[in-house]
Amino acid sequence: MQEGSGYGRFVAGKRSKWITLVVWIVVAVLLGVIWPAVGDRETNNAQDLDESKPSVQAAAVAGREFPGGQGLPALIVWHQAGGLKDRQIEQIQALTERLDQDPVEQQQTVVPLYQLPPQAIKGQLSEDGSTLVMPLFFNETADSGQLKEGIKGLERKTEDIFGSNPFTVAVDDSNGTLSARVTGPVGISIDASGLFASADVSLLIATVLLVLVLLLLIYRSPVLAIIPIIAVGFAYMVTSPILGFMADKGWITVDAQSISIMTVLLFGAGTDYCLFLISRFRQILYHEPDKRKALFQAITGSSGAIAMSGFTVVAALLVLLLAEYGAYQRFAVPFSLSIFIMFIASLTLVPALLAIFGRGSFYPFVPRTHEMEAERARKKGKPAPAPRKIRESWIGRTVITKPWTVLIVTLVLLGGLASFSSQIKFTYDLLSSFPEDVPSREGFTIIGEQFSQGELAPAKVIVDVGGKNTELKQRLEALDYVSKVGEPQQGAENANMTGYDVEFNLNPYSMEAMQHIPDLRATAEQALTDAGVDGSSSRVWIHGQTAEQYDIETAGERDARIIIPVVIGMITLLLLLYLRSIVATAYLILTVVLSYFSALGLGWLIIHYGLGADAIQGAIPLYSFVFLVALGEDYNIFMISSIWQKRKTMPLRQAIKEGVGETGSVITSAGLILAGTFAVLATLPIQVLVQFGIITAAGVLLDTFLVRPFLVPAITTLLGKWSFWPGRYVPVPEKTREEQTESV
């Protein structure tokens, strides 16, 4: 066998290994000094919808025609069991006067309760007199950090007037003490940002510890456990300032959620790429006494599969740039760039580290040739050990002897799980993904109990009546999902513009409320048509959170229709170029797609029946699809490349058995680590990350323990030479195989 490629000597030679290490150190330090870290350039209030969406157009019309009270609303929920006292109402009035005269940061307007007589305010209390909702409007362009400072200013003014801070009092205080909570869009934004910010550090620590512990348990080598961590660390140190620079220039937008998942992806997928090379290096060390030759051979044997796996994931993630929905699009560059840099690190930095540590990388279980072990035993005065036996994989043997049984059993298992995916229910309600003790959710709960949930986020129906009289208010009030319709408001610039504040009698963030938006629009259009207004379809706008979420749903459905086929097509093309087989490419793609639907089904069983959730976040299926299809092909590529190489020197069935056995341990360990890192997301207090982590981890485990070791090899066995079509397959006689085995 050749000593290795020139590439191997270039990155891990006697001198070049140190050069490679120094280059990575210099690049990481230099970029960290001259460019900002990505975490310093987060934008957590980025617009998710473009200007072509109806809710965005409606927001522009509302801002122009109805500027009074416009802005991002914070609903301050005052609550006291037993009822609010006159003195407390007077203090709330004094607070609105203070806010009117001395606004807090980013405040636009406040409802001037101090100008109203006490009786008018008492009329706004809940039926039992225990609760009052005070709207406070902020600048719509303010980010969550600025909004948080504004609310802190509100708390300080409240404490000055009340003598205590009701925002820290429990809402169910047994002493009947006044409590206050901030909910509505401002409260939700602040709490979402806070949850993600607190999750970042804990997520990073938990992920590093998990990877470290799993590597120690699997390989029992402290040095080996550190090598992937070092590689991932350098990849992150290079990725972070590059993304920070791009965000600083306005080329991309990054938020806390994308950075959190990027960290998990780096450690999970990055460790996998490192293990693909490390495992090949360890296998060769049992036969090759020269560690340099062994490393060069390992680089030659694994670099193609690693590069192909990396390009597959990068390409799939870049497809997210085609998305209309901003949250999808913001994932594309951070995720793809981090994976690109990580697989470069796995093909340069990791070989250099392995060259530096040599066989010591695996201490104390150092792999040595039989001759080396015999020499060590002779020096210690011990008998020579028996030659190391290569254990035959029972999975590989089962797959080639009972392929039909394996195929049927795995298809039944995966198909059964996939059938549950049709039962999944979705939600776009971010508030429901918060823990119950988060302030914005506590405030929302109080509003739902004391008033109507619709007060949290009313919709504004805006129409251009064209000088005609309409019966729109009466028609809106007649809708069975509407609890209240405000008095008509006249436009500030166009007198024909009329606006109605519409409160739903159900959760305005729910899927049910969202599905009423088309009917709400149709009702307004019909009222205009019946009044003789021409072009009614272009004279109706619906503004508010419910309308925005409806547009998010439609944008997400559009993105799924485009992104899923493009991802499949792109991965198909890459596999065709790599394998040069239409048949193998087809069944590799189909098995991963089946695995994806099985993961959705299994995830739904866990999330719905195990955790009691009624629905999963609507964005999760597309996120999971891109990750699972791309990452799932990694394992298939690594195993199939082993089979494709071995079939050149042995019969196909033997190549399948040995390929499954040879890659089994590394793919199993890689799958456990990748699934474990995604499972870490399930420990966070944010349901959208919990659900994404569970479904993705379930998919990785299905790929690791069913698709890769059983389903794909069974299909390859049954298809035989047709697996390579239209490529040419030359059978290897049994005698040649025996000669090859003896030579090895």
PDB file of N, CA and C in Angstrom, residues 58 461-464 520-522 524-526 528 535-542:
ATOM      1  N   ALA A  58     -50.374  45.789   5.784  1.00  0.00           N
ATOM      2  CA  ALA A  58     -51.385  46.311   6.703  1.00  0.00           C
ATOM      3  C   ALA A  58     -50.734  47.122   7.819  1.00  0.00           C
ATOM      4  N   VAL A 461     -58.948  45.646  11.547  1.00  0.00           N
ATOM      5  CA  VAL A 461     -59.458  45.517  10.186  1.00  0.00           C
ATOM      6  C   VAL A 461     -59.578  46.923   9.598  1.00  0.00           C
ATOM      7  N   ILE A 462     -58.840  47.165   8.528  1.00  0.00           N
ATOM      8  CA  ILE A 462     -58.800  48.487   7.894  1.00  0.00           C
ATOM      9  C   ILE A 462     -59.422  48.373   6.504  1.00  0.00           C
ATOM     10  N   VAL A 463     -60.325  49.261   6.189  1.00  0.00           N
ATOM     11  CA  VAL A 463     -60.969  49.241   4.870  1.00  0.00           C
ATOM     12  C   VAL A 463     -60.971  50.645   4.278  1.00  0.00           C
ATOM     13  N   ASP A 464     -60.926  50.698   2.964  1.00  0.00           N
ATOM     14  CA  ASP A 464     -61.079  51.958   2.228  1.00  0.00           C
ATOM     15  C   ASP A 464     -62.503  51.965   1.691  1.00  0.00           C
ATOM     16  N   LEU A 520     -62.190  36.631   7.909  1.00  0.00           N
ATOM     17  CA  LEU A 520     -62.297  38.021   8.348  1.00  0.00           C
ATOM     18  C   LEU A 520     -62.125  38.960   7.151  1.00  0.00           C
ATOM     19  N   ARG A 521     -61.161  38.626   6.296  1.00  0.00           N
ATOM     20  CA  ARG A 521     -60.931  39.425   5.089  1.00  0.00           C
ATOM     21  C   ARG A 521     -62.123  39.328   4.134  1.00  0.00           C
ATOM     22  N   ALA A 522     -62.627  38.101   3.971  1.00  0.00           N
ATOM     23  CA  ALA A 522     -63.763  37.907   3.060  1.00  0.00           C
ATOM     24  C   ALA A 522     -64.996  38.666   3.553  1.00  0.00           C
ATOM     25  N   ALA A 524     -65.016  41.476   5.287  1.00  0.00           N
ATOM     26  CA  ALA A 524     -64.800  42.895   4.996  1.00  0.00           C
ATOM     27  C   ALA A 524     -64.982  43.186   3.510  1.00  0.00           C
ATOM     28  N   GLU A 525     -64.455  42.314   2.660  1.00  0.00           N
ATOM     29  CA  GLU A 525     -64.585  42.521   1.210  1.00  0.00           C
ATOM     30  C   GLU A 525     -66.046  42.468   0.780  1.00  0.00           C
ATOM     31  N   GLN A 526     -66.807  41.515   1.375  1.00  0.00           N
ATOM     32  CA  GLN A 526     -68.215  41.395   1.006  1.00  0.00           C
ATOM     33  C   GLN A 526     -69.005  42.615   1.447  1.00  0.00           C
ATOM     34  N   LEU A 528     -67.880  45.656   1.649  1.00  0.00           N
ATOM     35  CA  LEU A 528     -67.572  46.722   0.690  1.00  0.00           C
ATOM     36  C   LEU A 528     -68.300  46.499  -0.628  1.00  0.00           C
ATOM     37  N   GLY A 535     -63.510  47.215  -6.526  1.00  0.00           N
ATOM     38  CA  GLY A 535     -62.176  46.705  -6.183  1.00  0.00           C
ATOM     39  C   GLY A 535     -62.006  46.425  -4.707  1.00  0.00           C
ATOM     40  N   SER A 536     -63.021  45.777  -4.111  1.00  0.00           N
ATOM     41  CA  SER A 536     -62.999  45.568  -2.658  1.00  0.00           C
ATOM     42  C   SER A 536     -61.811  44.737  -2.194  1.00  0.00           C
ATOM     43  N   SER A 537     -61.314  43.815  -3.032  1.00  0.00           N
ATOM     44  CA  SER A 537     -60.222  42.930  -2.611  1.00  0.00           C
ATOM     45  C   SER A 537     -58.926  43.678  -2.347  1.00  0.00           C
ATOM     46  N   SER A 538     -58.773  44.854  -2.979  1.00  0.00           N
ATOM     47  CA  SER A 538     -57.559  45.641  -2.779  1.00  0.00           C
ATOM     48  C   SER A 538     -57.767  46.768  -1.777  1.00  0.00           C
ATOM     49  N   ARG A 539     -58.920  46.793  -1.120  1.00  0.00           N
ATOM     50  CA  ARG A 539     -59.246  47.868  -0.182  1.00  0.00           C
ATOM     51  C   ARG A 539     -59.361  47.367   1.260  1.00  0.00           C
ATOM     52  N   VAL A 540     -58.841  46.156   1.520  1.00  0.00           N
ATOM     53  CA  VAL A 540     -58.948  45.569   2.864  1.00  0.00           C
ATOM     54  C   VAL A 540     -57.559  45.202   3.363  1.00  0.00           C
ATOM     55  N   TRP A 541     -57.275  45.603   4.599  1.00  0.00           N
ATOM     56  CA  TRP A 541     -56.010  45.234   5.244  1.00  0.00           C
ATOM     57  C   TRP A 541     -56.311  44.736   6.655  1.00  0.00           C
ATOM     58  N   ILE A 542     -55.601  43.687   7.089  1.00  0.00           N
ATOM     59  CA  ILE A 542     -55.778  43.175   8.456  1.00  0.00           C
ATOM     60  C   ILE A 542     -54.432  43.216   9.149  1.00  0.00           C
TER      61      ILE A 542
END
